[in-house]
PDB file of C-alpha atoms and ligand atoms in Angstrom:
ATOM      1  CA  MET A  25     133.375 103.755  94.253  1.00  0.00           C
ATOM      2  CA  GLN A  26     130.550 105.925  95.391  1.00  0.00           C
ATOM      3  CA  SER A  27     129.627 105.145  98.950  1.00  0.00           C
ATOM      4  CA  GLN A  28     125.756 105.602 100.088  1.00  0.00           C
ATOM      5  CA  HIS A  29     126.821 107.355 103.410  1.00  0.00           C
ATOM      6  CA  ALA A  30     128.761 109.871 101.464  1.00  0.00           C
ATOM      7  CA  ALA A  31     126.744 112.894 102.390  1.00  0.00           C
ATOM      8  CA  PRO A  32     128.797 115.442 100.017  1.00  0.00           C
ATOM      9  CA  VAL A  33     126.711 118.119  99.698  1.00  0.00           C
ATOM     10  CA  ASN A  34     125.716 121.228 101.287  1.00  0.00           C
ATOM     11  CA  ASP A  35     122.970 122.279 103.608  1.00  0.00           C
ATOM     12  CA  THR A  36     121.345 124.438 100.491  1.00  0.00           C
ATOM     13  CA  ALA A  37     122.548 121.235  98.086  1.00  0.00           C
ATOM     14  CA  LEU A  38     119.391 120.091  97.447  1.00  0.00           C
ATOM     15  CA  GLN A  39     116.928 122.601  97.232  1.00  0.00           C
ATOM     16  CA  LYS A  40     117.122 122.207  93.753  1.00  0.00           C
ATOM     17  CA  VAL A  41     117.011 118.478  92.360  1.00  0.00           C
ATOM     18  CA  PHE A  42     117.917 117.831  89.116  1.00  0.00           C
ATOM     19  CA  VAL A  43     116.296 114.373  86.873  1.00  0.00           C
ATOM     20  CA  TRP A  44     117.658 113.703  83.563  1.00  0.00           C
ATOM     21  CA  GLU A  45     117.614 110.380  81.446  1.00  0.00           C
ATOM     22  CA  ALA A  46     120.935 108.373  81.335  1.00  0.00           C
ATOM     23  CA  PHE A  47     121.432 107.593  77.994  1.00  0.00           C
ATOM     24  CA  ASP A  48     125.107 106.191  77.884  1.00  0.00           C
ATOM     25  CA  ALA A  49     125.640 103.136  80.139  1.00  0.00           C
ATOM     26  CA  THR A  50     129.422 103.837  80.593  1.00  0.00           C
ATOM     27  CA  ASP A  51     128.582 107.143  81.652  1.00  0.00           C
ATOM     28  CA  LEU A  52     129.994 107.494  85.506  1.00  0.00           C
ATOM     29  CA  MET A  53     126.714 108.209  86.848  1.00  0.00           C
ATOM     30  CA  THR A  54     124.906 105.887  85.135  1.00  0.00           C
ATOM     31  CA  GLN A  55     127.864 103.549  87.230  1.00  0.00           C
ATOM     32  CA  ALA A  56     126.860 105.146  90.211  1.00  0.00           C
ATOM     33  CA  ALA A  57     123.532 104.035  89.636  1.00  0.00           C
ATOM     34  CA  ALA A  58     124.442 100.435  89.417  1.00  0.00           C
ATOM     35  CA  LYS A  59     126.096 100.801  92.542  1.00  0.00           C
ATOM     36  CA  LEU A  60     123.100 102.077  94.792  1.00  0.00           C
ATOM     37  CA  TYR A  61     121.003  99.820  93.210  1.00  0.00           C
ATOM     38  CA  GLU A  62     122.781  96.955  94.334  1.00  0.00           C
ATOM     39  CA  HIS A  63     123.118  98.356  97.946  1.00  0.00           C
ATOM     40  CA  THR A  64     119.168  99.334  98.027  1.00  0.00           C
ATOM     41  CA  LEU A  65     117.531  96.588  96.964  1.00  0.00           C
ATOM     42  CA  THR A  66     117.740  92.471  98.116  1.00  0.00           C
ATOM     43  CA  ALA A  67     119.750  90.615  95.920  1.00  0.00           C
ATOM     44  CA  ASP A  68     115.656  88.314  95.255  1.00  0.00           C
ATOM     45  CA  GLU A  69     114.006  92.081  94.416  1.00  0.00           C
ATOM     46  CA  ARG A  70     116.554  93.007  91.716  1.00  0.00           C
ATOM     47  CA  ILE A  71     117.320  91.895  88.410  1.00  0.00           C
ATOM     48  CA  PRO A  72     121.074  91.727  86.934  1.00  0.00           C
ATOM     49  CA  TRP A  73     122.254  95.651  86.402  1.00  0.00           C
ATOM     50  CA  MET A  74     123.282  94.817  82.884  1.00  0.00           C
ATOM     51  CA  TRP A  75     119.894  94.349  81.404  1.00  0.00           C
ATOM     52  CA  ILE A  76     119.295  97.673  82.600  1.00  0.00           C
ATOM     53  CA  GLU A  77     121.850  99.160  80.971  1.00  0.00           C
ATOM     54  CA  GLN A  78     121.541  96.987  77.844  1.00  0.00           C
ATOM     55  CA  SER A  79     118.561  99.107  77.518  1.00  0.00           C
ATOM     56  CA  VAL A  80     120.012 102.351  78.545  1.00  0.00           C
ATOM     57  CA  GLN A  81     122.116 101.920  75.408  1.00  0.00           C
ATOM     58  CA  ASP A  82     119.210 100.533  73.207  1.00  0.00           C
ATOM     59  CA  ARG A  83     117.356 104.300  74.131  1.00  0.00           C
ATOM     60  CA  THR A  84     119.873 105.821  71.845  1.00  0.00           C
ATOM     61  CA  LYS A  85     118.800 104.040  69.330  1.00  0.00           C
ATOM     62  CA  SER A  86     114.829 104.093  68.870  1.00  0.00           C
ATOM     63  CA  LYS A  87     111.596 106.193  69.867  1.00  0.00           C
ATOM     64  CA  PRO A  88     108.903 104.465  71.245  1.00  0.00           C
ATOM     65  CA  ARG A  89     107.222 101.373  69.231  1.00  0.00           C
ATOM     66  CA  SER A  90     104.238 100.374  69.191  1.00  0.00           C
ATOM     67  CA  GLY A  91     104.257  97.169  71.077  1.00  0.00           C
ATOM     68  CA  GLU A  92     107.743  97.244  72.155  1.00  0.00           C
ATOM     69  CA  TRP A  93     108.208  98.409  75.834  1.00  0.00           C
ATOM     70  CA  SER A  94     109.941 101.995  76.106  1.00  0.00           C
ATOM     71  CA  ARG A  95     112.484 101.970  78.316  1.00  0.00           C
ATOM     72  CA  HIS A  96     113.900 104.400  80.837  1.00  0.00           C
ATOM     73  CA  LEU A  97     116.228 104.953  83.695  1.00  0.00           C
ATOM     74  CA  LEU A  98     116.389 108.357  84.930  1.00  0.00           C
ATOM     75  CA  LEU A  99     119.092 109.706  87.529  1.00  0.00           C
ATOM     76  CA  ALA A 100     118.543 112.576  90.279  1.00  0.00           C
ATOM     77  CA  ALA A 101     121.535 115.133  91.280  1.00  0.00           C
ATOM     78  CA  PRO A 102     122.030 118.289  93.577  1.00  0.00           C
ATOM     79  CA  GLU A 103     121.718 120.700  90.628  1.00  0.00           C
ATOM     80  CA  GLY A 104     125.313 121.729  88.874  1.00  0.00           C
ATOM     81  CA  ARG A 105     126.472 118.117  90.383  1.00  0.00           C
ATOM     82  CA  GLN A 106     125.443 116.135  87.667  1.00  0.00           C
ATOM     83  CA  ASP A 107     128.663 114.933  86.630  1.00  0.00           C
ATOM     84  CA  ASP A 108     129.582 114.065  89.973  1.00  0.00           C
ATOM     85  CA  PRO A 109     129.400 110.532  91.217  1.00  0.00           C
ATOM     86  CA  ASP A 110     129.466 110.850  94.635  1.00  0.00           C
ATOM     87  CA  ALA A 111     126.529 113.309  94.533  1.00  0.00           C
ATOM     88  CA  LEU A 112     124.335 110.706  92.605  1.00  0.00           C
ATOM     89  CA  ALA A 113     120.793 110.877  94.585  1.00  0.00           C
ATOM     90  CA  GLY A 114     118.830 108.502  92.813  1.00  0.00           C
ATOM     91  CA  TYR A 115     117.758 106.422  90.151  1.00  0.00           C
ATOM     92  CA  VAL A 116     114.333 105.434  89.020  1.00  0.00           C
ATOM     93  CA  TYR A 117     113.596 102.558  86.300  1.00  0.00           C
ATOM     94  CA  GLY A 118     111.095 101.501  84.404  1.00  0.00           C
ATOM     95  CA  ALA A 119     108.853 101.034  81.187  1.00  0.00           C
ATOM     96  CA  LEU A 120     105.638 101.810  79.231  1.00  0.00           C
ATOM     97  CA  LEU A 121     104.349  98.519  78.304  1.00  0.00           C
ATOM     98  CA  PRO A 122     102.049  99.403  75.183  1.00  0.00           C
ATOM     99  CA  GLY A 123      98.439  98.755  75.435  1.00  0.00           C
ATOM    100  CA  TYR A 124      98.734  97.677  79.270  1.00  0.00           C
ATOM    101  CA  GLY A 125     100.274 100.225  81.336  1.00  0.00           C
ATOM    102  CA  GLY A 126     103.348 102.029  83.022  1.00  0.00           C
ATOM    103  CA  TYR A 127     105.466  99.834  85.048  1.00  0.00           C
ATOM    104  CA  LEU A 128     107.899 101.203  87.599  1.00  0.00           C
ATOM    105  CA  CYS A 129     110.320  98.519  88.075  1.00  0.00           C
ATOM    106  CA  TYR A 130     113.153  99.947  90.946  1.00  0.00           C
ATOM    107  CA  ILE A 131     113.326 103.420  92.625  1.00  0.00           C
ATOM    108  CA  GLY A 132     116.011 104.005  94.900  1.00  0.00           C
ATOM    109  CA  VAL A 133     117.984 106.886  97.028  1.00  0.00           C
ATOM    110  CA  ALA A 134     121.609 107.669  98.339  1.00  0.00           C
ATOM    111  CA  ASN A 135     120.956 107.077 101.837  1.00  0.00           C
ATOM    112  CA  TRP A 136     122.582 110.811 102.496  1.00  0.00           C
ATOM    113  CA  ALA A 137     119.259 112.271 100.154  1.00  0.00           C
ATOM    114  CA  ARG A 138     116.435 110.591 101.933  1.00  0.00           C
ATOM    115  CA  ARG A 139     113.654 112.366 103.437  1.00  0.00           C
ATOM    116  CA  MET A 140     114.271 115.041 101.145  1.00  0.00           C
ATOM    117  CA  GLY A 141     111.648 114.510  98.269  1.00  0.00           C
ATOM    118  CA  VAL A 142     114.265 112.779  96.296  1.00  0.00           C
ATOM    119  CA  GLY A 143     112.040 109.828  95.599  1.00  0.00           C
ATOM    120  CA  GLY A 144     108.737 112.026  95.058  1.00  0.00           C
ATOM    121  CA  ARG A 145     110.426 113.918  92.240  1.00  0.00           C
ATOM    122  CA  LEU A 146     112.186 110.962  90.533  1.00  0.00           C
ATOM    123  CA  TYR A 147     108.212 109.285  90.654  1.00  0.00           C
ATOM    124  CA  GLU A 148     106.819 112.306  89.265  1.00  0.00           C
ATOM    125  CA  GLN A 149     108.920 112.858  86.328  1.00  0.00           C
ATOM    126  CA  PHE A 150     108.821 108.835  85.578  1.00  0.00           C
ATOM    127  CA  PHE A 151     104.862 109.773  85.562  1.00  0.00           C
ATOM    128  CA  LYS A 152     105.707 112.569  82.667  1.00  0.00           C
ATOM    129  CA  VAL A 153     108.032 110.701  80.709  1.00  0.00           C
ATOM    130  CA  LEU A 154     105.818 107.649  80.612  1.00  0.00           C
ATOM    131  CA  ARG A 155     102.781 110.432  79.495  1.00  0.00           C
ATOM    132  CA  VAL A 156     105.232 111.571  76.538  1.00  0.00           C
ATOM    133  CA  ASP A 157     105.960 108.108  75.383  1.00  0.00           C
ATOM    134  CA  ALA A 158     102.233 107.064  75.686  1.00  0.00           C
ATOM    135  CA  GLY A 159     101.519 110.309  73.483  1.00  0.00           C
ATOM    136  CA  GLU A 160     103.920 109.581  70.768  1.00  0.00           C
ATOM    137  CA  LEU A 161     102.270 106.274  70.388  1.00  0.00           C
ATOM    138  CA  GLY A 162      98.463 107.952  70.529  1.00  0.00           C
ATOM    139  CA  GLU A 163      97.455 106.051  73.413  1.00  0.00           C
ATOM    140  CA  PRO A 164      96.137 107.027  77.146  1.00  0.00           C
ATOM    141  CA  LEU A 165      98.390 106.375  80.165  1.00  0.00           C
ATOM    142  CA  PRO A 166      95.654 105.120  82.044  1.00  0.00           C
ATOM    143  CA  PHE A 167      98.143 103.754  85.236  1.00  0.00           C
ATOM    144  CA  VAL A 168     101.319 103.239  86.363  1.00  0.00           C
ATOM    145  CA  ILE A 169     101.734  99.834  88.697  1.00  0.00           C
ATOM    146  CA  TRP A 170     104.995  98.658  90.530  1.00  0.00           C
ATOM    147  CA  GLU A 171     105.426  96.296  92.915  1.00  0.00           C
ATOM    148  CA  SER A 172     106.654  95.982  96.131  1.00  0.00           C
ATOM    149  CA  HIS A 173     108.210  93.155  98.999  1.00  0.00           C
ATOM    150  CA  ARG A 174     106.813  93.917 102.265  1.00  0.00           C
ATOM    151  CA  PRO A 175     108.929  92.194 104.553  1.00  0.00           C
ATOM    152  CA  ASP A 176     108.211  89.310 106.743  1.00  0.00           C
ATOM    153  CA  PRO A 177     106.144  90.145 110.048  1.00  0.00           C
ATOM    154  CA  LEU A 178     109.767  89.112 112.252  1.00  0.00           C
ATOM    155  CA  ALA A 179     112.011  90.853 109.805  1.00  0.00           C
ATOM    156  CA  GLU A 180     114.272  93.656 111.539  1.00  0.00           C
ATOM    157  CA  ALA A 181     113.721  97.093 112.502  1.00  0.00           C
ATOM    158  CA  GLY A 182     115.401  98.630 109.516  1.00  0.00           C
ATOM    159  CA  ASP A 183     113.136  96.424 106.525  1.00  0.00           C
ATOM    160  CA  TRP A 184     110.011  97.882 108.478  1.00  0.00           C
ATOM    161  CA  GLU A 185     111.390 101.220 108.887  1.00  0.00           C
ATOM    162  CA  ASN A 186     112.595 101.196 104.773  1.00  0.00           C
ATOM    163  CA  TRP A 187     108.629  99.487 104.319  1.00  0.00           C
ATOM    164  CA  THR A 188     107.127 102.812 106.059  1.00  0.00           C
ATOM    165  CA  ALA A 189     109.764 105.088 103.787  1.00  0.00           C
ATOM    166  CA  ARG A 190     108.174 102.941 100.686  1.00  0.00           C
ATOM    167  CA  THR A 191     104.248 102.976 101.395  1.00  0.00           C
ATOM    168  CA  ARG A 192     104.896 106.921 102.462  1.00  0.00           C
ATOM    169  CA  LEU A 193     106.347 107.700  99.010  1.00  0.00           C
ATOM    170  CA  PHE A 194     103.893 105.847  97.373  1.00  0.00           C
ATOM    171  CA  ASP A 195     101.341 107.462  99.168  1.00  0.00           C
ATOM    172  CA  ARG A 196     102.532 110.514  98.544  1.00  0.00           C
ATOM    173  CA  VAL A 197     102.931 110.208  94.877  1.00  0.00           C
ATOM    174  CA  GLY A 198      99.121 109.092  94.726  1.00  0.00           C
ATOM    175  CA  GLY A 199      99.874 105.047  94.463  1.00  0.00           C
ATOM    176  CA  GLN A 200      97.182 102.933  96.168  1.00  0.00           C
ATOM    177  CA  TRP A 201      97.725  99.998  97.181  1.00  0.00           C
ATOM    178  CA  VAL A 202      95.963  96.583  95.212  1.00  0.00           C
ATOM    179  CA  ASP A 203      94.824  95.082  98.863  1.00  0.00           C
ATOM    180  CA  GLY A 204      93.802  91.419  98.487  1.00  0.00           C
ATOM    181  CA  VAL A 205      96.623  90.132  96.439  1.00  0.00           C
ATOM    182  CA  ASP A 206     100.072  88.702  96.991  1.00  0.00           C
ATOM    183  CA  PHE A 207     101.542  88.702  93.305  1.00  0.00           C
ATOM    184  CA  LEU A 208     103.735  86.034  93.223  1.00  0.00           C
ATOM    185  CA  SER A 209     106.880  86.725  91.227  1.00  0.00           C
ATOM    186  CA  PRO A 210     110.141  84.824  90.413  1.00  0.00           C
ATOM    187  CA  ASN A 211     112.951  85.051  93.050  1.00  0.00           C
ATOM    188  CA  PHE A 212     115.542  86.163  90.911  1.00  0.00           C
ATOM    189  CA  ALA A 213     118.147  85.554  93.649  1.00  0.00           C
ATOM    190  CA  ALA A 214     117.728  82.156  93.233  1.00  0.00           C
ATOM    191  CA  ASP A 215     120.030  79.508  90.839  1.00  0.00           C
ATOM    192  CA  GLU A 216     118.623  79.181  87.661  1.00  0.00           C
ATOM    193  CA  GLU A 217     118.248  75.417  87.899  1.00  0.00           C
ATOM    194  CA  ASP A 218     116.733  75.351  91.843  1.00  0.00           C
ATOM    195  CA  ASP A 219     112.838  75.155  90.511  1.00  0.00           C
ATOM    196  CA  ALA A 220     112.032  74.805  94.265  1.00  0.00           C
ATOM    197  CA  ALA A 221     112.930  78.259  94.625  1.00  0.00           C
ATOM    198  CA  PRO A 222     110.084  79.589  96.662  1.00  0.00           C
ATOM    199  CA  PRO A 223     108.348  82.664  94.678  1.00  0.00           C
ATOM    200  CA  VAL A 224     108.755  86.072  96.653  1.00  0.00           C
ATOM    201  CA  PRO A 225     104.981  87.343  97.103  1.00  0.00           C
ATOM    202  CA  LEU A 226     105.088  91.393  96.053  1.00  0.00           C
ATOM    203  CA  GLN A 227     102.204  93.557  96.996  1.00  0.00           C
ATOM    204  CA  LEU A 228     101.029  95.810  94.086  1.00  0.00           C
ATOM    205  CA  PHE A 229     100.622  99.819  93.991  1.00  0.00           C
ATOM    206  CA  VAL A 230      98.860 101.345  91.095  1.00  0.00           C
ATOM    207  CA  LYS A 231      98.678 105.042  90.409  1.00  0.00           C
ATOM    208  CA  PRO A 232      95.740 105.664  88.001  1.00  0.00           C
ATOM    209  CA  LEU A 233      96.243 108.364  85.704  1.00  0.00           C
ATOM    210  CA  ASP A 234      94.332 108.251  82.476  1.00  0.00           C
ATOM    211  CA  THR A 235      91.403 105.846  84.039  1.00  0.00           C
ATOM    212  CA  PRO A 236      90.018 107.031  86.923  1.00  0.00           C
ATOM    213  CA  GLU A 237      90.470 105.716  90.361  1.00  0.00           C
ATOM    214  CA  ALA A 238      86.481 104.502  90.332  1.00  0.00           C
ATOM    215  CA  ALA A 239      87.125 102.837  87.424  1.00  0.00           C
ATOM    216  CA  PHE A 240      89.238 100.354  88.913  1.00  0.00           C
ATOM    217  CA  THR A 241      87.044  97.741  89.941  1.00  0.00           C
ATOM    218  CA  PRO A 242      87.763  94.188  91.282  1.00  0.00           C
ATOM    219  CA  GLU A 243      87.260  92.991  87.909  1.00  0.00           C
ATOM    220  CA  ARG A 244      89.247  95.645  86.300  1.00  0.00           C
ATOM    221  CA  LEU A 245      91.761  94.786  88.650  1.00  0.00           C
ATOM    222  CA  ARG A 246      92.006  91.400  88.006  1.00  0.00           C
ATOM    223  CA  GLU A 247      92.843  92.327  84.248  1.00  0.00           C
ATOM    224  CA  VAL A 248      95.501  94.489  85.672  1.00  0.00           C
ATOM    225  CA  VAL A 249      97.281  92.008  87.826  1.00  0.00           C
ATOM    226  CA  GLY A 250      96.899  89.097  85.129  1.00  0.00           C
ATOM    227  CA  GLY A 251      98.192  91.813  82.692  1.00  0.00           C
ATOM    228  CA  LEU A 252     101.446  92.531  84.911  1.00  0.00           C
ATOM    229  CA  HIS A 253     101.700  88.552  84.739  1.00  0.00           C
ATOM    230  CA  GLU A 254     101.841  87.898  81.223  1.00  0.00           C
ATOM    231  CA  ARG A 255     103.504  90.627  79.778  1.00  0.00           C
ATOM    232  CA  VAL A 256     105.987  90.811  82.814  1.00  0.00           C
ATOM    233  CA  TYR A 257     106.813  87.307  83.852  1.00  0.00           C
ATOM    234  CA  HIS A 258     105.441  85.659  80.704  1.00  0.00           C
ATOM    235  CA  ASN A 259     103.274  83.607  83.021  1.00  0.00           C
ATOM    236  CA  LEU A 260      99.592  82.588  81.631  1.00  0.00           C
ATOM    237  CA  PRO A 261      96.227  81.772  83.030  1.00  0.00           C
ATOM    238  CA  GLY A 262      96.945  77.836  84.142  1.00  0.00           C
ATOM    239  CA  THR A 263     100.248  78.911  85.085  1.00  0.00           C
ATOM    240  CA  PRO A 264     101.234  78.149  89.044  1.00  0.00           C
ATOM    241  CA  MET A 265     101.828  81.739  89.538  1.00  0.00           C
ATOM    242  CA  TYR A 266      99.248  83.252  88.256  1.00  0.00           C
ATOM    243  CA  ASP A 267      96.867  81.032  89.603  1.00  0.00           C
ATOM    244  CA  ARG A 268      97.739  81.394  92.761  1.00  0.00           C
ATOM    245  CA  THR A 269      98.197  84.893  92.617  1.00  0.00           C
ATOM    246  CA  LEU A 270      94.589  85.405  91.005  1.00  0.00           C
ATOM    247  CA  PRO A 271      92.332  82.508  92.768  1.00  0.00           C
ATOM    248  CA  ALA A 272      88.576  82.594  92.264  1.00  0.00           C
ATOM    249  CA  SER A 273      87.950  84.042  95.389  1.00  0.00           C
ATOM    250  CA  CYS A 274      90.306  86.407  94.791  1.00  0.00           C
ATOM    251  CA  GLU A 275      88.470  90.125  95.123  1.00  0.00           C
ATOM    252  CA  PRO A 276      91.243  93.241  94.760  1.00  0.00           C
ATOM    253  CA  ARG A 277      90.445  96.514  95.883  1.00  0.00           C
ATOM    254  CA  LEU A 278      92.322 100.085  95.848  1.00  0.00           C
ATOM    255  CA  ARG A 279      92.793 101.477  99.172  1.00  0.00           C
ATOM    256  CA  PRO A 280      95.377 104.071 100.270  1.00  0.00           C
ATOM    257  CA  ALA A 281      99.472 103.037 100.166  1.00  0.00           C
ATOM    258  CA  ARG A 282      99.527 103.999 103.683  1.00  0.00           C
ATOM    259  CA  ALA A 283      97.283 101.282 104.723  1.00  0.00           C
ATOM    260  CA  ALA A 284      99.619  98.212 103.391  1.00  0.00           C
ATOM    261  CA  GLY A 285     102.545  99.917 105.645  1.00  0.00           C
ATOM    262  CA  VAL A 286     101.239  98.639 108.749  1.00  0.00           C
ATOM    263  CA  ARG A 287     102.975  96.075 110.381  1.00  0.00           C
ATOM    264  CA  LYS A 288     101.510  92.541 111.573  1.00  0.00           C
ATOM    265  CA  SER A 289     102.237  90.393 114.044  1.00  0.00           C
ATOM    266  CA  GLU A 290     103.408  87.068 113.804  1.00  0.00           C
ATOM    267  CA  ARG A 291      99.823  85.962 114.309  1.00  0.00           C
ATOM    268  CA  GLY A 292      98.901  88.160 111.849  1.00  0.00           C
ATOM    269  CA  GLU A 293      97.063  91.296 114.030  1.00  0.00           C
ATOM    270  CA  LEU A 294      97.623  94.621 113.619  1.00  0.00           C
ATOM    271  CA  VAL A 295     100.596  96.421 115.953  1.00  0.00           C
TER     272      VAL A 295
HETATM  273  C1  COA B  18     112.122 103.913  99.966  1.00  0.00           C
HETATM  274  C2  COA B  18     112.576 105.444  99.604  1.00  0.00           C
HETATM  275  C3  COA B  18     112.828 105.257  98.447  1.00  0.00           C
HETATM  276  C4  COA B  18     112.262 106.900  99.832  1.00  0.00           C
HETATM  277  O1  COA B  18     113.070 107.701  98.933  1.00  0.00           O
HETATM  278  P1  COA B  18     112.925 109.276  99.945  1.00  0.00           P
HETATM  279  O2  COA B  18     113.864 110.424  98.611  1.00  0.00           O
HETATM  280  O3  COA B  18     113.609 109.365 101.270  1.00  0.00           O
HETATM  281  O4  COA B  18     111.658 109.489  99.536  1.00  0.00           O
HETATM  282  P2  COA B  18     110.727 110.950 100.150  1.00  0.00           P
HETATM  283  O5  COA B  18     111.927 112.045 100.518  1.00  0.00           O
HETATM  284  O6  COA B  18     110.293 111.693  98.475  1.00  0.00           O
HETATM  285  O7  COA B  18     109.390 111.110 100.991  1.00  0.00           O
HETATM  286  C5  COA B  18     108.299 110.764 100.178  1.00  0.00           C
HETATM  287  C6  COA B  18     107.624 110.726 102.105  1.00  0.00           C
HETATM  288  O8  COA B  18     108.150 109.169 102.511  1.00  0.00           O
HETATM  289  C7  COA B  18     108.775 109.897 103.950  1.00  0.00           C
HETATM  290  N1  COA B  18     109.413 108.819 104.359  1.00  0.00           N
HETATM  291  C8  COA B  18     110.746 109.331 103.274  1.00  0.00           C
HETATM  292  N2  COA B  18     111.659 108.105 104.249  1.00  0.00           N
HETATM  293  C9  COA B  18     110.684 107.717 105.557  1.00  0.00           C
HETATM  294  C10 COA B  18     111.026 106.959 106.804  1.00  0.00           C
HETATM  295  N3  COA B  18     112.395 106.838 106.474  1.00  0.00           N
HETATM  296  N4  COA B  18     110.159 107.060 107.511  1.00  0.00           N
HETATM  297  C11 COA B  18     108.920 107.612 107.874  1.00  0.00           C
HETATM  298  N5  COA B  18     108.810 107.789 106.744  1.00  0.00           N
HETATM  299  C12 COA B  18     109.717 108.375 105.475  1.00  0.00           C
HETATM  300  C13 COA B  18     109.018 111.534 103.641  1.00  0.00           C
HETATM  301  O9  COA B  18     108.626 112.172 104.596  1.00  0.00           O
HETATM  302  C14 COA B  18     107.961 111.839 102.425  1.00  0.00           C
HETATM  303  O10 COA B  18     106.372 111.557 103.304  1.00  0.00           O
HETATM  304  P3  COA B  18     105.429 112.794 103.573  1.00  0.00           P
HETATM  305  O11 COA B  18     105.625 113.885 102.529  1.00  0.00           O
HETATM  306  O12 COA B  18     104.265 112.687 103.768  1.00  0.00           O
HETATM  307  O13 COA B  18     106.212 113.722 104.868  1.00  0.00           O
HETATM  308  C15 COA B  18     114.064 105.339 100.038  1.00  0.00           C
HETATM  309  O14 COA B  18     114.136 105.731 101.404  1.00  0.00           O
HETATM  310  C16 COA B  18     115.153 104.371  99.281  1.00  0.00           C
HETATM  311  O15 COA B  18     115.890 104.357  98.585  1.00  0.00           O
HETATM  312  N6  COA B  18     114.838 103.023  99.857  1.00  0.00           N
HETATM  313  C17 COA B  18     115.957 101.766  99.933  1.00  0.00           C
HETATM  314  C18 COA B  18     115.391 101.144  98.044  1.00  0.00           C
HETATM  315  C19 COA B  18     113.837 101.201  98.351  1.00  0.00           C
HETATM  316  O16 COA B  18     113.214 100.951  98.990  1.00  0.00           O
HETATM  317  N7  COA B  18     113.055 101.343  97.283  1.00  0.00           N
HETATM  318  C20 COA B  18     112.342 100.761  96.875  1.00  0.00           C
HETATM  319  C21 COA B  18     111.724  99.926  95.896  1.00  0.00           C
HETATM  320  S1  COA B  18     110.226  99.314  95.940  1.00  0.00           S
END
């Protein structure tokens, strides 16, 4: 089994990171990505890996098609070790949502490969892949959006350290925090029958691409946030999660991703 703690590289191994797309769910590198996925994300943040595996298989059958999500799983490893599951440095998974924008679902970097620029490389490559998809459809790529769960104020130091890592990475890749919105999403860790499971509040981040940053006014951001509910979670206006995410008083605005990294005390003060 691949361990996150296996640091199987020599000092120079990460000077060149190779990023490629997975097309085979049975490949050992794809399976190593499944393990990394389950190691690096808590259960309430992730969908079953099987769904991702399915989309990897489906990729081999089709090109981007108007109206259909175009999903991608990208993997990273030191150059020359792309066949060694112990050398899997990271993965990113997401999709182009035609008529909307890009949606980055998950990213993870193995412990031994962190703070070496792997996360940044995966983001950049993901943006490129989605640009190609959008180009094939003859569409612009206005933005890429992603969600992230900010730890509870009293969470362990390790959770806050990871939140800092996330927001710095988001900042480094040009992501902007959608301040003023707690995006309520279903709790995937809860039993399907458990209607009472509280939704998970997520922070949203947007990387403006073909649409300039200044065009993301509060009105436009409300559309972007509402669009995420409709397209990804099938929540329409009038459903509790949609309406609680976007109350009439909500005026979202873009701010540097680093601003989302600030820790709040139990009383809501910045510390
Ligand atoms: C968040 C994560 C993907 C970052 O990956 P990474 O490859 O280490 O990131 P990079 O090396 O590209 O670094 C990007 C920036 O973050 C900073 N950073 C990374 N880890 C950090 C840490 N632990 N503390 C402070 N800053 C950190 C880097 O210094 C860099 O900033 P800089 O360019 O301004 O110096 C990785 O920590 C991870 O996999 N965490 C667990 C899974 C997870 O949280 N995924 C995100 C789900 S939304």
